Short mmCIF file of C-alpha atoms and ligand atoms in Angstrom, two decimals:
data_model
loop_
_atom_site.label_atom_id
_atom_site.label_comp_id
_atom_site.label_asym_id
_atom_site.label_seq_id
_atom_site.Cartn_x
_atom_site.Cartn_y
_atom_site.Cartn_z
CA UNK S 155 113.97 51.69 95.03
CA UNK S 156 110.82 50.54 93.40
CA UNK S 157 107.74 49.35 94.61
CA UNK S 158 107.97 51.27 97.94
CA UNK S 159 105.89 53.88 99.11
CA UNK S 160 107.40 56.49 101.46
CA UNK S 161 106.51 56.02 105.25
CA UNK S 162 104.94 59.27 106.72
CA UNK S 163 104.23 59.43 110.58
CA UNK S 164 101.65 62.43 110.79
CA UNK S 165 100.84 64.15 114.41
CA UNK S 166 98.40 66.51 115.39
CA UNK S 167 96.14 66.64 118.76
CA UNK S 168 93.35 67.47 117.16
CA UNK S 169 91.72 64.26 115.76
CA UNK S 170 89.21 65.54 113.09
CA UNK S 171 92.07 67.47 111.56
CA UNK S 172 94.35 64.50 111.69
CA UNK S 173 91.76 62.54 109.68
CA UNK S 174 91.37 64.90 107.03
CA UNK S 175 95.63 65.11 106.57
CA UNK S 176 95.29 61.27 106.59
CA UNK S 177 92.95 60.80 103.77
CA UNK S 178 94.60 63.54 101.57
CA UNK S 179 98.07 61.79 102.01
CA UNK S 180 96.72 58.24 101.82
CA UNK S 181 95.26 59.75 98.38
CA UNK S 182 98.35 60.99 97.22
CA UNK S 183 100.09 57.54 97.24
CA UNK S 184 101.52 57.92 100.47
CA UNK S 185 101.60 55.23 103.30
CA UNK S 186 100.72 56.81 106.32
CA UNK S 187 100.76 56.57 110.25
CA UNK S 188 98.29 58.96 112.03
CA UNK S 189 98.54 59.66 115.68
CA UNK S 190 97.18 62.09 117.78
CA UNK S 191 99.43 61.82 120.79
CA UNK S 192 103.34 62.84 120.20
CA UNK S 193 104.26 60.14 122.82
CA UNK S 194 102.89 57.04 121.19
CA UNK S 195 104.51 58.78 117.76
CA UNK S 196 108.29 58.88 119.49
CA UNK S 197 107.74 55.42 120.60
CA UNK S 198 106.36 54.34 117.02
CA UNK S 199 109.53 55.82 115.62
CA UNK S 200 111.41 53.22 117.52
CA UNK S 201 110.94 50.34 115.65
CA UNK S 202 109.24 51.49 112.84
CA UNK S 203 110.81 52.42 109.34
CA UNK S 204 109.04 56.18 108.73
CA UNK S 205 111.22 58.37 105.96
CA UNK S 206 109.29 61.86 106.88
CA UNK S 207 107.58 63.26 110.26
CA UNK S 208 104.76 65.72 109.75
CA UNK S 209 104.13 67.57 113.17
CA UNK S 210 101.67 70.09 114.71
CA UNK S 211 103.44 73.05 116.07
CA UNK S 212 101.01 73.43 119.13
CA UNK S 213 99.92 70.46 121.26
CA UNK S 214 99.68 70.02 124.78
CA UNK S 215 102.18 68.30 126.68
CA UNK S 216 104.54 67.65 123.72
CA UNK S 217 105.11 70.64 121.67
CA UNK S 218 106.02 70.22 117.79
CA UNK S 219 109.32 71.68 118.91
CA UNK S 220 109.87 69.16 121.37
CA UNK S 221 109.42 66.13 118.97
CA UNK S 222 111.58 68.15 116.62
CA UNK S 223 114.18 67.72 119.12
CA UNK S 224 113.55 64.23 119.97
CA UNK S 225 113.23 63.13 116.23
CA UNK S 226 116.65 65.00 115.70
CA UNK S 227 118.50 63.37 118.57
CA UNK S 228 117.50 59.74 117.77
CA UNK S 229 116.86 59.93 114.02
CA UNK S 230 118.74 62.58 112.82
CA UNK S 231 118.44 61.44 109.05
CA UNK S 232 114.71 61.58 109.20
CA UNK S 233 113.20 64.87 107.63
CA UNK S 234 110.56 66.73 109.81
CA UNK S 235 107.89 69.12 108.50
CA UNK S 236 106.45 71.37 110.82
CA UNK S 237 102.91 72.30 110.33
CA UNK S 238 102.25 75.73 112.75
CA UNK S 239 99.42 78.09 112.96
CA UNK S 240 101.13 80.60 114.37
CA UNK S 241 103.35 81.56 111.17
CA UNK S 242 105.77 84.14 113.32
CA UNK S 243 108.69 84.69 111.51
CA UNK S 244 110.86 84.20 114.70
CA UNK S 245 109.52 80.96 115.45
CA UNK S 246 109.77 79.71 111.77
CA UNK S 247 113.36 80.68 111.68
CA UNK S 248 114.40 78.62 115.49
CA UNK S 249 112.82 75.86 114.11
CA UNK S 250 114.70 75.65 110.81
CA UNK S 251 117.91 76.28 112.87
CA UNK S 252 116.72 73.19 114.93
CA UNK S 253 116.61 70.93 111.84
CA UNK S 254 113.42 71.27 110.56
CA UNK S 255 113.21 70.43 106.84
CA UNK S 256 110.38 72.96 106.15
CA UNK S 257 107.47 74.02 107.57
CA UNK S 258 103.87 75.33 106.45
CA UNK S 259 101.46 77.87 108.06
CA UNK S 260 98.04 76.53 108.86
CA UNK S 261 95.91 76.99 107.02
CA UNK S 262 97.34 75.61 104.05
CA UNK S 263 95.86 74.43 100.61
CA UNK S 264 95.98 71.08 99.64
CA UNK S 265 98.80 71.80 97.10
CA UNK S 266 101.08 73.35 99.17
CA UNK S 267 100.91 70.57 101.78
CA UNK S 268 101.50 67.78 98.93
CA UNK S 269 104.47 69.87 97.67
CA UNK S 270 106.27 70.46 100.66
CA UNK S 271 105.96 66.65 101.55
CA UNK S 272 106.92 65.49 98.31
CA UNK S 273 110.29 67.47 99.30
CA UNK S 274 110.70 65.92 102.15
CA UNK S 275 110.52 62.97 100.70
CA UNK S 276 112.95 63.31 98.20
CA UNK S 277 115.26 64.30 100.77
CA UNK S 278 114.64 61.19 102.91
CA UNK S 279 115.37 59.36 99.70
CA UNK S 280 118.57 60.94 99.25
CA UNK S 281 119.44 60.47 102.92
CA UNK S 282 118.79 56.89 102.32
CA UNK S 283 121.03 56.50 99.37
CA UNK S 284 123.71 58.32 101.18
CA UNK S 285 123.71 56.15 103.71
CA UNK S 286 124.28 53.05 101.78
CA UNK S 287 126.66 54.55 99.54
CA UNK S 288 128.50 55.78 102.84
CA UNK S 289 128.49 52.48 104.68
CA UNK S 290 129.62 50.81 101.01
CA UNK S 291 132.73 53.26 100.89
CA UNK S 292 133.72 52.08 104.56
CA UNK S 293 133.13 47.91 103.68
CA UNK S 294 135.01 48.46 100.54
CA UNK S 295 138.43 50.65 101.62
CA UNK S 296 138.09 49.64 105.34
CA UNK S 297 137.55 46.68 107.07
CA UNK S 298 137.36 43.74 104.23
CA UNK S 299 140.36 43.02 102.95
CA UNK S 300 141.31 39.00 102.51
CA UNK S 301 144.51 38.74 104.01
CA UNK S 302 146.37 35.08 102.65
CA UNK S 303 148.88 33.59 100.48
CA UNK S 304 148.79 30.11 100.52
CA UNK S 305 147.46 28.01 97.33
CA UNK S 306 144.13 27.45 98.86
CA UNK S 307 143.57 31.42 99.42
CA UNK S 308 144.66 32.30 95.82
CA UNK S 309 142.67 29.71 94.29
CA UNK S 310 139.80 31.01 96.45
CA UNK S 311 140.38 34.60 95.43
CA UNK S 312 140.65 33.86 92.04
CA UNK S 313 136.62 31.70 92.52
CA UNK S 314 135.74 35.00 94.34
CA UNK S 315 136.80 36.88 91.28
CA UNK S 316 135.36 35.18 88.86
CA UNK S 317 132.04 34.46 90.55
CA UNK S 318 131.92 38.09 91.67
CA UNK S 319 130.18 39.82 87.92
CA UNK S 320 127.41 37.22 87.59
CA UNK S 321 124.35 36.91 88.85
CA UNK S 322 125.08 33.66 90.07
CA UNK S 323 123.80 32.50 93.75
CA UNK S 324 127.01 31.14 95.67
CA UNK S 325 127.27 28.84 98.41
CA UNK S 326 130.41 29.54 101.46
CA UNK S 327 130.57 26.98 102.91
CA UNK S 328 133.36 26.36 105.96
CA UNK S 329 134.05 26.00 110.04
CA UNK S 330 133.00 28.44 112.25
CA UNK S 331 135.40 31.61 111.97
CA UNK S 332 137.25 30.70 108.72
CA UNK S 333 136.35 34.10 107.12
CA UNK S 334 132.89 33.12 105.03
CA UNK S 335 131.00 36.45 106.03
CA UNK S 336 134.39 38.41 104.49
CA UNK S 337 134.05 36.38 101.18
CA UNK S 338 130.25 37.53 100.82
CA UNK S 339 131.42 40.87 100.92
CA UNK S 340 134.44 40.55 98.94
CA UNK S 341 131.86 39.06 96.15
CA UNK S 342 129.76 42.06 96.48
CA UNK S 343 132.46 44.39 96.31
CA UNK S 344 133.95 42.63 93.25
CA UNK S 345 130.33 42.92 91.25
CA UNK S 346 128.82 45.58 89.41
CA UNK S 347 126.33 46.15 92.64
CA UNK S 348 129.03 47.41 95.19
CA UNK S 349 127.53 50.63 94.99
CA UNK S 350 123.74 49.38 95.87
CA UNK S 351 123.08 47.58 99.52
CA UNK S 352 124.47 44.60 100.67
CA UNK S 353 122.58 43.45 103.67
CA UNK S 354 123.00 40.53 105.56
CA UNK S 355 120.74 38.06 107.68
CA UNK S 356 122.12 35.56 110.27
CA UNK S 357 119.04 32.95 110.28
CA UNK S 358 119.94 31.42 113.27
CA UNK S 359 119.26 34.91 115.00
CA UNK S 360 115.69 34.79 114.29
CA UNK S 361 112.86 32.10 115.21
CA UNK S 362 110.73 31.16 111.80
CA UNK S 363 107.78 33.59 112.36
CA UNK S 364 110.19 36.46 112.93
CA UNK S 365 112.85 35.96 110.22
CA UNK S 366 109.77 35.66 107.60
CA UNK S 367 108.66 39.05 107.94
CA UNK S 368 112.46 40.16 108.68
CA UNK S 369 113.05 38.58 105.05
CA UNK S 370 109.55 39.47 103.38
CA UNK S 371 108.47 42.51 105.17
CA UNK S 372 104.92 42.95 106.65
CA UNK S 373 102.01 45.01 106.03
CA UNK S 374 99.95 46.85 108.43
CA UNK S 375 98.15 44.64 110.78
CA UNK S 376 98.92 41.25 109.58
CA UNK S 377 99.69 40.15 113.16
CA UNK S 378 99.21 41.44 116.37
CA UNK S 379 102.20 43.78 116.94
CA UNK S 380 102.15 44.51 113.04
CA UNK S 381 101.56 48.27 113.63
CA UNK S 382 103.08 49.50 110.37
CA UNK S 383 104.09 48.41 107.14
CA UNK S 384 107.52 47.63 107.46
CA UNK S 385 110.02 46.21 104.38
CA UNK S 386 111.85 43.09 104.23
CA UNK S 387 115.39 42.72 103.81
CA UNK S 388 114.58 41.58 100.71
CA UNK S 389 113.31 45.27 99.45
CA UNK S 390 116.10 46.85 101.35
CA UNK S 391 118.55 44.75 99.33
CA UNK S 392 117.03 45.62 96.22
CA UNK S 393 119.78 46.16 93.43
CA UNK S 394 122.28 44.88 95.71
CA UNK S 395 123.20 41.44 97.22
CA UNK S 396 121.09 39.47 100.01
CA UNK S 397 123.60 37.72 102.24
CA UNK S 398 121.72 34.59 104.27
CA UNK S 399 123.90 33.40 106.73
CA UNK S 400 123.72 30.13 108.61
CA UNK S 401 121.59 29.08 105.54
CA UNK S 402 121.03 25.63 107.09
CA UNK S 403 118.67 26.77 110.02
CA UNK S 404 116.10 27.72 107.93
CA UNK S 405 112.57 26.29 108.60
CA UNK S 406 110.82 23.84 105.35
CA UNK S 407 108.26 26.57 105.09
CA UNK S 408 110.39 29.58 104.15
CA UNK S 409 113.03 27.21 102.17
CA UNK S 410 109.52 27.06 99.69
CA UNK S 411 109.50 30.83 99.61
CA UNK S 412 113.25 31.46 99.44
CA UNK S 413 113.14 28.90 96.58
CA UNK S 414 110.20 30.89 95.31
CA UNK S 415 111.80 34.45 95.23
CA UNK S 416 115.11 32.84 93.84
CA UNK S 417 112.89 31.43 90.59
CA UNK S 418 110.66 34.13 90.30
CA UNK S 419 112.44 37.16 91.85
CA UNK S 420 109.01 38.39 93.28
CA UNK S 421 107.23 37.44 96.56
CA UNK S 422 104.30 39.06 98.59
CA UNK S 423 105.14 40.68 102.09
CA UNK S 424 103.22 38.80 104.70
CA UNK S 425 100.04 39.62 105.25
CA UNK S 426 99.95 41.18 101.73
CA UNK S 427 98.87 40.23 98.04
CA UNK S 428 100.58 42.67 96.08
CA UNK S 429 103.94 41.24 94.13
CA UNK S 430 106.76 42.89 94.52
CA UNK S 431 109.84 42.66 92.22
CA UNK S 432 113.44 42.53 93.03
CA UNK S 433 116.75 42.83 91.66
CA UNK S 434 119.01 40.26 94.13
CA UNK S 435 121.87 38.61 94.21
CA UNK S 436 121.86 35.77 97.11
CA UNK S 437 124.79 34.31 98.71
CA UNK S 438 124.53 32.29 101.37
CA UNK S 439 126.36 30.57 103.98
CA UNK S 440 126.48 27.67 106.20
CA UNK S 441 128.68 25.61 108.69
CA UNK S 442 126.43 22.76 108.21
CA UNK S 443 126.88 19.42 105.90
CA UNK S 444 123.84 20.72 103.45
CA UNK S 445 124.14 17.61 101.36
CA UNK S 446 123.84 15.14 103.99
CA UNK S 447 120.84 17.65 105.40
CA UNK S 448 119.25 17.15 101.98
CA UNK S 449 119.48 13.14 102.26
CA UNK S 450 118.36 13.21 105.48
CA UNK S 451 115.28 15.01 104.31
CA UNK S 452 115.84 18.41 106.10
CA UNK S 453 117.05 20.67 103.70
CA UNK S 454 115.23 20.62 99.93
CA UNK S 455 117.01 19.54 97.40
CA UNK S 456 115.87 21.44 94.82
CA UNK S 457 116.80 24.82 96.96
CA UNK S 458 119.84 23.43 97.34
CA UNK S 459 120.86 23.05 93.80
CA UNK S 460 119.72 26.50 93.39
CA UNK S 461 122.29 27.70 96.31
CA UNK S 462 124.62 25.91 95.27
CA UNK S 463 125.44 27.60 91.81
CA UNK S 464 129.09 28.64 92.95
CA UNK S 465 130.41 26.32 95.60
CA UNK S 466 132.75 28.51 97.49
CA UNK S 467 134.60 26.11 100.53
CA UNK S 468 136.85 27.79 103.08
CA UNK S 469 139.56 25.40 104.47
CA UNK S 470 140.03 25.81 107.61
CA UNK S 471 143.07 27.73 109.03
CA UNK S 472 145.12 24.67 109.94
CA UNK S 473 144.94 23.63 106.73
CA UNK S 474 146.76 26.52 105.20
CA UNK S 475 149.30 27.31 108.27
CA UNK S 476 151.28 29.50 105.79
CA UNK S 477 148.82 32.17 106.13
CA UNK S 478 149.16 32.51 109.68
CA UNK S 479 152.26 34.76 109.73
CA UNK S 480 150.46 36.99 107.36
CA UNK S 481 147.52 37.10 109.79
CA UNK S 482 149.26 37.50 112.38
CA UNK S 483 150.97 40.48 111.41
CA UNK S 484 147.70 42.12 109.77
CA UNK S 485 145.41 41.61 113.19
CA UNK S 486 148.48 43.15 115.05
CA UNK S 487 149.06 46.27 112.71
CA UNK S 488 145.09 46.88 112.88
CA UNK S 489 144.79 46.88 116.62
CA UNK S 490 148.13 48.63 117.51
CA UNK S 491 146.58 51.50 114.87
CA UNK S 492 143.26 51.22 116.52
CA UNK S 493 144.27 51.42 120.07
CA UNK S 494 147.09 54.32 119.76
CA UNK S 495 150.20 51.64 120.23
CA UNK S 496 153.32 51.57 118.85
CA UNK S 497 154.14 48.36 116.70
CA UNK S 498 154.63 45.09 118.49
CA UNK S 499 155.91 42.00 116.99
CA UNK S 500 155.63 38.60 117.94
CA UNK S 501 158.82 36.62 119.17
CA UNK S 502 160.23 34.17 116.46
CA UNK S 503 159.63 31.74 119.31
CA UNK S 504 156.42 32.70 119.71
CA UNK S 505 155.03 33.06 116.29
CA UNK S 506 156.45 29.31 115.79
CA UNK S 507 154.02 28.36 118.28
CA UNK S 508 151.10 30.28 117.01
CA UNK S 509 151.65 28.56 113.36
CA UNK S 510 151.62 25.13 114.81
CA UNK S 511 148.52 25.42 116.84
CA UNK S 512 145.32 23.99 115.73
CA UNK S 513 143.00 26.80 115.86
CA UNK S 514 139.60 25.12 116.16
CA UNK S 515 138.68 28.74 115.81
CA UNK S 516 140.09 29.38 112.91
CA UNK S 517 140.81 33.04 111.56
CA UNK S 518 138.36 34.54 114.35
CA UNK S 519 140.06 32.61 117.28
CA UNK S 520 143.77 33.99 115.94
CA UNK S 521 142.37 37.33 115.62
CA UNK S 522 141.38 37.34 118.96
CA UNK S 523 144.61 35.71 120.66
CA UNK S 524 146.50 38.35 118.95
CA UNK S 525 144.59 41.22 120.54
CA UNK S 526 144.46 39.58 123.21
CA UNK S 527 148.27 39.84 123.68
CA UNK S 528 148.57 42.86 121.81
CA UNK S 529 146.36 44.82 124.67
CA UNK S 530 148.19 43.14 127.69
CA UNK S 531 151.58 42.81 127.11
CA UNK S 532 153.05 46.38 127.66
CA UNK S 533 156.49 45.52 126.20
CA UNK S 534 156.80 46.24 122.68
CA UNK S 535 157.57 42.04 121.76
CA UNK S 536 155.12 39.32 122.68
CA UNK S 537 157.11 36.40 123.98
CA UNK S 538 155.91 32.75 124.29
CA UNK S 539 155.69 33.01 127.60
CA UNK S 540 152.69 35.77 127.11
CA UNK S 541 150.80 33.64 124.83
CA UNK S 542 147.10 32.26 126.04
CA UNK S 543 147.87 29.22 127.84
CA UNK S 544 145.81 26.96 125.82
CA UNK S 545 148.12 27.95 122.79
CA UNK S 546 150.85 27.78 125.04
CA UNK S 547 150.17 24.36 126.95
CA UNK S 548 152.02 21.41 125.23
CA UNK S 549 150.69 19.09 127.99
CA UNK S 550 147.32 19.88 127.52
CA UNK S 551 147.58 19.73 123.83
CA UNK S 552 149.09 16.63 124.38
CA UNK S 553 147.00 14.57 126.57
CA UNK S 554 144.01 15.86 124.61
CA UNK S 555 145.39 14.09 121.39
CA UNK S 556 146.23 10.84 123.36
CA UNK S 557 142.66 11.22 124.56
CA UNK S 558 141.59 10.50 120.98
CA UNK S 559 143.21 7.52 120.81
CA UNK S 560 141.37 4.11 121.45
CA UNK S 561 141.91 2.67 124.61
CA UNK S 562 142.52 -1.11 123.66
CA UNK S 563 145.72 -0.72 121.02
CA UNK S 564 149.08 -2.56 120.22
CA UNK S 565 151.46 -0.31 121.94
CA UNK S 566 154.53 -0.97 119.65
CA UNK S 567 152.04 -0.70 116.61
CA UNK S 568 150.73 2.45 117.50
CA UNK S 569 153.70 4.26 118.27
CA UNK S 570 155.06 3.52 115.30
CA UNK S 571 152.09 4.73 113.23
CA UNK S 572 152.05 7.92 115.42
CA UNK S 573 155.72 8.87 114.47
CA UNK S 574 155.59 8.14 111.26
CA UNK S 575 152.60 10.72 111.10
CA UNK S 576 154.25 13.24 112.91
CA UNK S 577 157.55 12.68 110.35
CA UNK S 578 154.72 13.40 107.43
CA UNK S 579 153.53 16.08 109.12
CA UNK S 580 156.79 17.45 110.05
CA UNK S 581 158.01 17.40 106.31
CA UNK S 582 154.66 19.20 105.04
CA UNK S 583 155.28 21.94 107.56
CA UNK S 584 159.24 22.36 106.41
CA UNK S 585 158.04 22.66 102.72
CA UNK S 586 159.58 18.97 102.39
CA UNK S 587 162.78 20.17 103.07
CA UNK S 588 164.38 17.39 104.94
CA UNK S 589 166.98 19.21 106.96
CA UNK S 590 164.32 21.66 108.29
CA UNK S 591 161.86 18.76 109.09
CA UNK S 592 164.30 16.98 111.31
CA UNK S 593 165.32 20.63 113.14
CA UNK S 594 161.27 20.58 113.96
CA UNK S 595 161.59 17.05 115.23
CA UNK S 596 164.95 17.84 117.26
CA UNK S 597 166.36 14.46 115.61
CA UNK S 598 169.78 14.61 113.55
CA UNK S 599 169.66 14.28 109.77
CA UNK S 600 170.84 10.72 108.98
CA UNK S 601 168.20 9.70 111.71
CA UNK S 602 165.87 11.36 109.73
CA UNK S 603 166.48 9.67 106.48
CA UNK S 604 166.70 6.59 108.42
CA UNK S 605 163.29 7.05 109.57
CA UNK S 606 161.64 8.09 106.09
CA UNK S 607 163.26 4.86 104.76
CA UNK S 608 161.96 2.69 107.18
CA UNK S 609 158.35 4.15 106.94
CA UNK S 610 158.31 4.38 103.14
CA UNK S 611 157.86 8.36 102.88
CA UNK S 612 158.87 9.69 100.26
CA UNK S 613 159.01 13.72 98.91
CA UNK S 614 155.78 15.04 98.16
N1 LIG D 55 141.54 36.02 105.15
C1 LIG D 55 140.98 36.62 106.26
N2 LIG D 55 141.91 37.77 106.13
C2 LIG D 55 141.29 38.76 107.17
N3 LIG D 55 140.54 39.07 108.22
C3 LIG D 55 140.05 37.51 108.06
C4 LIG D 55 140.55 36.34 106.98
N4 LIG D 55 139.41 35.28 107.44
C5 LIG D 55 138.87 35.83 108.36
N5 LIG D 55 139.07 37.31 108.99
C6 LIG D 55 138.46 37.67 109.67
O1 LIG D 55 137.91 37.09 110.80
C7 LIG D 55 137.14 37.21 111.66
C8 LIG D 55 135.95 35.95 111.06
O2 LIG D 55 135.75 35.90 109.91
P1 LIG D 55 134.06 35.61 109.46
O3 LIG D 55 132.92 36.39 110.38
O4 LIG D 55 133.88 35.99 108.07
O5 LIG D 55 133.74 34.21 109.66
P2 LIG D 55 132.76 33.15 109.25
O6 LIG D 55 133.04 32.38 108.34
O7 LIG D 55 131.56 33.67 108.74
O8 LIG D 55 132.62 32.17 111.24
P3 LIG D 55 130.87 32.44 111.39
O9 LIG D 55 130.57 30.56 111.09
O10 LIG D 55 131.30 31.75 113.21
O11 LIG D 55 129.84 32.72 111.37
C9 LIG D 55 136.25 38.11 111.41
O12 LIG D 55 136.53 39.36 112.30
C10 LIG D 55 137.14 38.55 109.90
O13 LIG D 55 137.49 39.74 109.17
MG1 LIG D 56 129.28 34.36 109.88
#
């Protein structure tokens, strides 16, 4: 990672000595937070990003040993360097056993200190890379397989494969729960950036001011509460992919800032003036109609075109029902494995209902239903009666469909239109095999043929 300073937290109860250390380390190019009270320092660790902790050993109330123990417990990846005036071999060995990275005995020369700090900083950098790699591996081989064999999904996968290697920004759209985040990850892991970080930010989860510092970071003291420099997500994603979810929620000010980063590949932290260069690939997602927002003047047109270089629309699940059995099998297997259960199955009848349901919450809803059934049903087979009522309840589905019709209508004409629509739907669902479609509708083949003729419905 470039453009970043290693952030040191120095703890020593002797204020004058602390000041000397602070100046020395800052002059050596480190970002330094110096605190004389260990409790304050531990609280500081809670909401700041610290790379290395340097602490004195002998302090009233809270000792260096205790600081070490608490850091190792809560932030095991942060190296701790101990300064001790009592360089007895036993206590030094003890400290190393408890996880201290190194210790230096007071009084020490400047060079001695700087060398130890440099080693600890290097260790911190390795830890960070390891964590990123570890998360990447997990992402790659674990959770993020896209399931689907419908034409729509096959086209989508081919689009992902073609878009992934480039640096082009990608806009993913689709209803809630259709798999937008999954696709964003798939793009990252199919790209050359796959060993670099994938950083995801949900723009709806923060208010505008907080989001700005979340994205771009801030300098120490840039606003009340900015007690230390903080790197933003853009810096964290350097070299990798930044995924901005719910991008339609960005305020006009942040839209301008985002546009600038996309154009110039650089930005400043909040309250800072230093230009920070980043190499990132931006992928965004939304379930809102961005183009309509552009027309309404709430989303910048220039930004829209920057984000929409490659557009990946995700179809709702009800438009690719042939994927439902595959998804059901996938989620069943995964859930049984995770809960140490023998593999369960859905009865044919139950599966038919799952395939026929409208799935307003798309794949996420399907996943929840499958998991609920797998966990709650004790037998090996999950039957129709054991599906959640909203899926099984034909009466409720029928009623809500009827509720959508206008009140004033011509009864005969409406019934005919509904009949024609149902026949068309059955044909689509039966892959245009008339015999199967007539079975779905519970009518004879000859009646089916008569109706097809009557409504002028032909093959595809
Ligand atoms: N094709 C798929 N194969 C396997 N799992 C999927 C598929 N599509 C979605 N999922 C799973 O469904 C859940 C919802 O997907 P995801 O979070 O990507 O949806 P989303 O479009 O981002 O939803 P939202 O708009 O609500 O944020 C996740 O657990 C995801 O792993
Ligand atoms: Mg999402």
